[in-house]
XYZ file of C-alpha atoms in Angstrom:
401
model
C 16.891 -33.304 48.130
C 20.405 -33.001 46.647
C 19.085 -34.379 43.366
C 16.313 -31.787 43.390
C 18.754 -28.911 43.770
C 21.010 -30.357 41.097
C 18.044 -30.387 38.676
C 17.184 -26.757 39.614
C 20.789 -25.684 39.045
C 20.943 -27.542 35.733
C 17.700 -25.930 34.563
C 18.955 -22.490 35.631
C 22.255 -22.968 33.844
C 20.492 -24.218 30.706
C 18.076 -21.278 30.706
C 20.948 -18.814 31.146
C 22.837 -20.434 28.327
C 19.812 -20.237 26.044
C 19.325 -16.566 26.871
C 22.978 -15.795 26.138
C 22.893 -17.672 22.846
C 19.720 -15.836 21.802
C 21.265 -12.477 22.657
C 24.575 -13.218 20.904
C 22.748 -14.451 17.781
C 21.067 -11.057 17.358
C 17.633 -12.430 18.264
C 17.232 -10.910 21.700
C 13.704 -9.887 20.772
C 12.680 -13.541 21.107
C 12.945 -13.379 24.886
C 10.310 -10.627 25.119
C 8.278 -12.112 22.295
C 8.076 -15.578 23.833
C 7.147 -14.140 27.198
C 4.526 -11.741 25.842
C 2.962 -14.126 23.346
C 3.486 -17.838 23.840
C 3.831 -17.894 27.616
C 0.511 -16.077 27.856
C -1.307 -18.578 25.620
C -1.314 -16.554 22.414
C 0.125 -17.138 18.946
C 0.557 -13.521 17.900
C 0.435 -9.983 19.250
C -2.833 -9.112 20.974
C -4.968 -5.980 21.392
C -4.153 -5.796 25.094
C -0.444 -6.352 24.894
C 0.407 -2.882 26.172
C 0.901 -4.510 29.585
C 4.041 -6.167 28.218
C 5.553 -2.918 26.882
C 6.778 0.337 28.259
C 4.510 3.094 26.963
C 4.478 6.862 26.721
C 1.343 8.938 27.342
C -0.396 11.049 24.749
C -1.781 13.572 27.187
C -5.141 15.387 27.025
C -5.911 18.982 27.944
C -8.051 18.329 31.000
C -9.579 21.800 30.701
C -10.605 21.319 27.055
C -12.077 17.838 26.671
C -15.378 17.659 24.838
C -17.655 14.639 24.467
C -19.403 13.555 21.342
C -23.041 14.535 20.997
C -25.643 11.773 21.118
C -28.136 11.515 18.263
C -31.806 11.313 19.261
C -31.997 7.997 17.399
C -28.843 6.627 19.048
C -28.880 2.810 18.916
C -32.442 2.684 17.648
C -31.485 1.000 14.368
C -30.419 -2.586 14.909
C -27.418 -3.966 13.082
C -28.309 -6.109 10.078
C -28.069 -9.828 10.727
C -25.179 -10.043 8.268
C -23.168 -7.283 9.952
C -23.904 -8.515 13.446
C -22.774 -12.044 12.543
C -19.583 -10.679 10.920
C -18.714 -8.532 13.919
C -19.259 -11.394 16.360
C -17.458 -13.969 14.216
C -14.383 -11.750 14.105
C -14.343 -11.257 17.882
C -15.110 -7.571 17.728
C -14.845 -5.589 20.946
C -16.111 -2.192 19.734
C -18.236 -0.881 16.886
C -19.079 2.812 16.606
C -20.796 4.972 14.003
C -20.843 8.765 14.111
C -22.631 11.111 11.767
C -21.435 14.711 11.753
C -20.927 15.597 15.412
C -23.142 12.850 16.890
C -22.773 9.276 17.907
C -25.586 7.333 16.298
C -24.611 3.739 17.084
C -22.311 1.890 19.513
C -21.826 -1.768 20.465
C -19.266 -3.329 22.782
C -18.439 -6.947 23.581
C -16.505 -9.098 26.051
C -16.396 -6.596 28.852
C -15.046 -3.708 26.747
C -16.705 -0.287 26.895
C -16.469 3.212 25.493
C -13.496 3.887 27.810
C -11.575 0.650 27.165
C -8.158 1.017 25.559
C -6.747 -1.415 23.011
C -3.888 -1.535 20.535
C -4.845 -0.305 17.052
C -1.675 -1.763 15.478
C -0.991 -0.379 11.984
C -3.952 1.998 12.104
C -1.309 4.198 13.747
C 0.538 4.484 10.445
C -1.909 7.179 9.315
C -1.409 9.006 12.637
C 2.345 9.083 12.105
C 1.760 10.350 8.579
C -0.425 13.152 9.971
C 2.397 14.052 12.380
C 4.800 14.473 9.465
C 2.363 16.954 7.935
C 2.205 18.780 11.291
C 6.000 18.992 11.352
C 5.986 20.408 7.818
C 3.447 23.020 8.849
C 5.545 23.859 11.932
C 8.638 24.329 9.751
C 10.619 21.448 11.268
C 10.490 19.520 7.996
C 10.917 21.369 4.686
C 8.456 19.296 2.646
C 7.463 15.756 1.766
C 10.267 15.888 -0.813
C 13.002 16.421 1.773
C 15.689 13.730 1.798
C 15.658 11.298 4.722
C 19.484 11.462 4.846
C 19.126 15.078 6.041
C 18.074 13.518 9.323
C 19.857 10.147 9.165
C 23.005 10.592 7.037
C 24.276 7.108 7.883
C 21.358 5.363 6.224
C 22.606 2.361 4.274
C 22.019 1.134 0.752
C 22.753 2.004 -2.852
C 19.732 4.324 -3.084
C 19.738 5.812 0.420
C 20.527 9.337 -0.834
C 17.489 9.201 -3.129
C 15.031 8.332 -0.356
C 12.523 11.113 0.341
C 10.108 11.399 3.216
C 7.117 10.866 0.897
C 8.483 7.471 -0.153
C 8.329 6.229 3.442
C 4.666 7.265 3.800
C 3.675 5.885 0.376
C 5.338 2.486 0.924
C 7.689 3.027 -2.015
C 10.920 3.410 -0.007
C 12.835 0.492 -1.489
C 13.851 -0.638 2.017
C 15.032 -4.226 2.393
C 12.127 -5.605 4.393
C 9.745 -8.542 4.497
C 6.371 -7.931 6.183
C 5.757 -11.270 7.868
C 3.599 -11.582 11.004
C 4.081 -15.338 11.438
C 7.889 -15.721 11.556
C 9.260 -15.092 15.082
C 12.760 -14.730 13.589
C 11.638 -12.276 10.903
C 12.306 -8.573 10.785
C 8.681 -7.670 11.618
C 8.799 -9.617 14.910
C 12.288 -8.264 15.612
C 11.288 -4.631 15.370
C 8.093 -5.202 17.394
C 9.825 -6.809 20.368
C 13.251 -5.170 20.084
C 14.511 -3.035 22.929
C 16.324 -0.742 20.443
C 14.410 -0.130 17.214
C 17.087 2.173 15.782
C 19.638 -0.649 16.004
C 17.255 -2.691 13.826
C 16.344 0.059 11.347
C 19.899 1.220 10.675
C 20.897 -2.217 9.378
C 18.230 -2.195 6.654
C 19.531 -0.904 3.310
C 17.573 1.030 0.728
C 18.381 -1.385 -2.065
C 15.559 -0.626 -4.540
C 15.241 2.774 -6.213
C 12.659 4.737 -4.139
C 9.384 5.602 -5.846
C 9.516 2.696 -8.298
C 7.850 -0.193 -6.386
C 5.042 -0.418 -3.835
C 5.719 -2.724 -0.875
C 3.800 -2.421 2.358
C 6.424 -2.148 5.104
C 6.183 -1.418 8.817
C 9.862 -0.505 8.704
C 9.204 2.402 6.401
C 6.689 3.953 8.805
C 9.019 3.247 11.731
C 11.684 5.331 10.003
C 9.045 7.952 9.154
C 8.214 8.363 12.850
C 11.887 8.624 13.674
C 12.191 11.463 11.148
C 9.456 13.344 13.071
C 11.301 12.757 16.357
C 14.598 13.936 14.918
C 13.076 16.951 13.144
C 10.996 18.213 16.081
C 13.291 17.186 18.927
C 10.221 15.768 20.672
C 8.944 12.325 21.505
C 6.313 11.184 19.023
C 3.701 10.837 21.779
C 4.383 14.332 23.080
C 4.154 15.794 19.590
C 0.908 13.880 18.909
C -0.536 15.290 22.119
C 0.419 18.824 21.178
C -0.650 18.799 17.550
C -3.584 16.334 17.401
C -4.879 14.872 20.664
C -5.340 18.112 22.587
C -6.641 20.158 19.615
C -9.189 17.390 18.938
C -10.477 17.648 22.533
C -9.789 13.989 23.354
C -11.334 12.832 26.614
C -8.817 10.194 27.673
C -5.048 10.035 27.727
C -3.834 7.563 25.114
C -0.570 5.619 25.133
C 2.033 4.597 22.589
C 4.274 1.521 22.854
C 7.951 2.349 23.193
C 10.891 -0.001 22.709
C 12.238 0.401 26.270
C 11.866 2.676 29.271
C 12.208 6.285 28.083
C 12.764 4.897 24.583
C 11.379 5.369 21.089
C 7.716 5.020 20.042
C 6.835 2.226 17.629
C 5.556 4.763 15.107
C 4.249 2.149 12.684
C 1.797 0.729 15.200
C 0.744 0.434 18.802
C -1.320 3.518 19.610
C -3.702 2.571 22.439
C -7.025 4.326 22.955
C -10.801 3.872 23.027
C -13.317 3.876 20.181
C -14.820 7.282 20.927
C -11.517 9.119 20.985
C -10.203 7.242 17.972
C -13.327 8.347 16.069
C -11.981 11.922 16.298
C -9.397 11.037 13.680
C -12.268 9.972 11.409
C -14.035 13.268 11.934
C -10.810 15.243 11.270
C -10.289 13.304 8.075
C -13.909 13.796 6.971
C -13.335 17.546 7.176
C -9.956 17.319 5.449
C -7.990 18.509 8.430
C -10.459 21.047 9.793
C -11.549 20.699 13.406
C -14.540 22.884 14.305
C -13.242 25.800 12.238
C -9.534 25.361 12.965
C -7.429 23.969 10.146
C -5.192 21.526 12.057
C -3.993 19.756 8.896
C -3.593 21.590 5.602
C -6.402 20.289 3.339
C -3.941 19.872 0.458
C -2.375 16.987 2.382
C -5.471 14.885 1.797
C -5.238 15.441 -1.968
C -2.138 13.270 -1.814
C -2.457 11.107 1.264
C -6.119 10.071 0.850
C -5.878 9.439 -2.881
C -4.347 6.389 -4.604
C -0.612 6.501 -5.092
C 1.349 3.807 -6.906
C -1.500 1.346 -6.248
C -5.237 2.038 -6.243
C -5.816 0.990 -2.638
C -3.132 2.971 -0.725
C -2.095 6.593 -0.534
C 0.166 7.835 2.281
C -0.746 6.041 5.524
C -4.377 5.620 4.422
C -6.092 2.724 2.739
C -8.935 3.390 0.286
C -11.570 1.505 -1.706
C -13.014 2.374 -5.094
C -15.878 -0.086 -4.690
C -18.325 2.642 -3.678
C -19.898 5.586 -5.460
C -18.395 7.890 -2.831
C -14.819 8.205 -1.508
C -13.985 5.932 1.417
C -10.598 5.975 3.099
C -9.404 4.605 6.409
C -6.767 3.759 9.033
C -6.231 0.000 9.140
C -4.681 -2.287 11.753
C -3.468 -5.875 11.807
C -6.565 -7.428 13.407
C -9.182 -5.384 11.631
C -8.761 -2.135 13.537
C -10.606 0.398 11.354
C -11.139 4.150 11.573
C -13.181 4.764 8.415
C -14.097 8.136 6.922
C -16.857 8.688 4.325
C -16.735 12.454 3.788
C -19.857 12.818 1.591
C -22.074 11.599 4.434
C -19.794 12.841 7.257
C -19.799 9.259 8.520
C -17.137 7.859 10.825
C -16.899 4.155 11.619
C -14.621 2.618 14.223
C -14.288 -1.115 14.547
C -11.880 -2.745 17.063
C -11.412 -6.425 17.622
C -9.262 -9.540 17.727
C -9.588 -10.829 14.169
C -9.861 -9.274 10.705
C -11.621 -12.254 9.200
C -11.184 -13.332 5.590
C -9.495 -11.143 2.982
C -11.431 -9.716 0.053
C -8.998 -8.531 -2.605
C -6.893 -5.851 -0.932
C -9.367 -5.336 1.891
C -11.402 -7.747 4.019
C -14.903 -9.141 3.857
C -15.544 -7.529 7.257
C -14.546 -4.094 5.969
C -16.878 -4.316 2.968
C -19.739 -5.643 5.107
C -19.326 -2.743 7.531
C -19.205 -0.045 4.862
C -22.088 -1.507 2.825
C -24.313 -1.728 5.889
C -23.456 1.709 7.352
C -23.885 3.570 4.075
C -27.216 1.876 3.524
C -28.430 2.497 7.083
C -26.984 5.893 7.925
C -25.602 7.408 4.737
C -28.831 8.352 3.029
C -31.581 8.193 5.658
C -30.121 10.571 8.222
C -29.456 14.327 7.858
C -25.934 15.630 8.359
C -27.019 18.147 10.979
C -26.798 16.714 14.464
C -30.019 15.973 16.357
C -29.609 15.706 20.089
C -31.512 14.048 22.860
C -29.690 15.828 25.659
C -30.983 19.287 26.577
C -27.763 20.247 28.316
C -25.809 19.521 25.144
C -28.439 21.412 23.084
C -27.740 24.521 25.123
C -24.002 24.352 24.483
C -23.861 23.637 20.766
C -21.151 26.163 20.207
C -18.841 24.391 22.643
C -18.989 20.824 21.459
C -16.999 18.920 18.875
């Protein structure tokens, strides 16, 4: 028995020593990362990892939630064999297509449903970019050309004073950053699992002249979100609720990962919601910021954000493809989280899942398969005007989304 307790004490002492060494080395994020990932049988972040994080609610207006209409041909067109195989191979959990104001197709897998929340990872980058535009419209930020040092004067680096807000959104900030999802000691893992994201961000210098090089960086959007927080004096989740979630009549409260209890939102990722509510962003984007007659986002924003910037596949927060005869732009997350807008056909596509599959140039094979199939099936055949199969909804057309 004495030997047993000696072993327990030795293990406890060893574990404490390891924790102290990790903390002192500046890699305290590893403790949370190991617990949330490896000790739960995973090798990377997962779509349901909100249970390992503190979160902040993006509240709804319970008196002003409005459901999507249901098309009379809802789920009558089967997915093509190619698309179905691609969605299943990539462990999809949700696939939704909306046309105009109506849901025309939905599929869910593995116990997920139209009310299931999951992490959309970097698809949140476009949401944070939209929030900057809201802050500009509200007068809290002067313009996209305002200097970031107006909000964070202690920003480091040779070119810190030249950094403008637009550079953060366009991934041309010149921040010293390496986007690496595999290295547990890398900066990407550190900021994801850190309990103080500002302590991480403030150490990263702006060491390349802003506006001269494109480099996709989660750190840039993290700082972008912090600009919104500093400018508005509000939590990012609260501001998102006020300016986007409630005006879009969302049906369920969403959540946003924060770095610690009462802390800072991870503005570059980690917005948690369901496919139907996420599709509202697609509809807003299809109408270039107009929501049922109310201009939530100035349409001029999309002339910059949803058009190619320094590269032909990225604007400000949005990805885009020139493969099609019609504009296609979208929110994109780490594991193939897509909120796709095709304005010409008023099509919205949401795909959520646990794998993005194989890459295809700057996009993925899954993305192209989805867009090809949906345009072919729903882009030409169906009229834009909603057709409903619910008489109650027919009688309240002027009240729906």
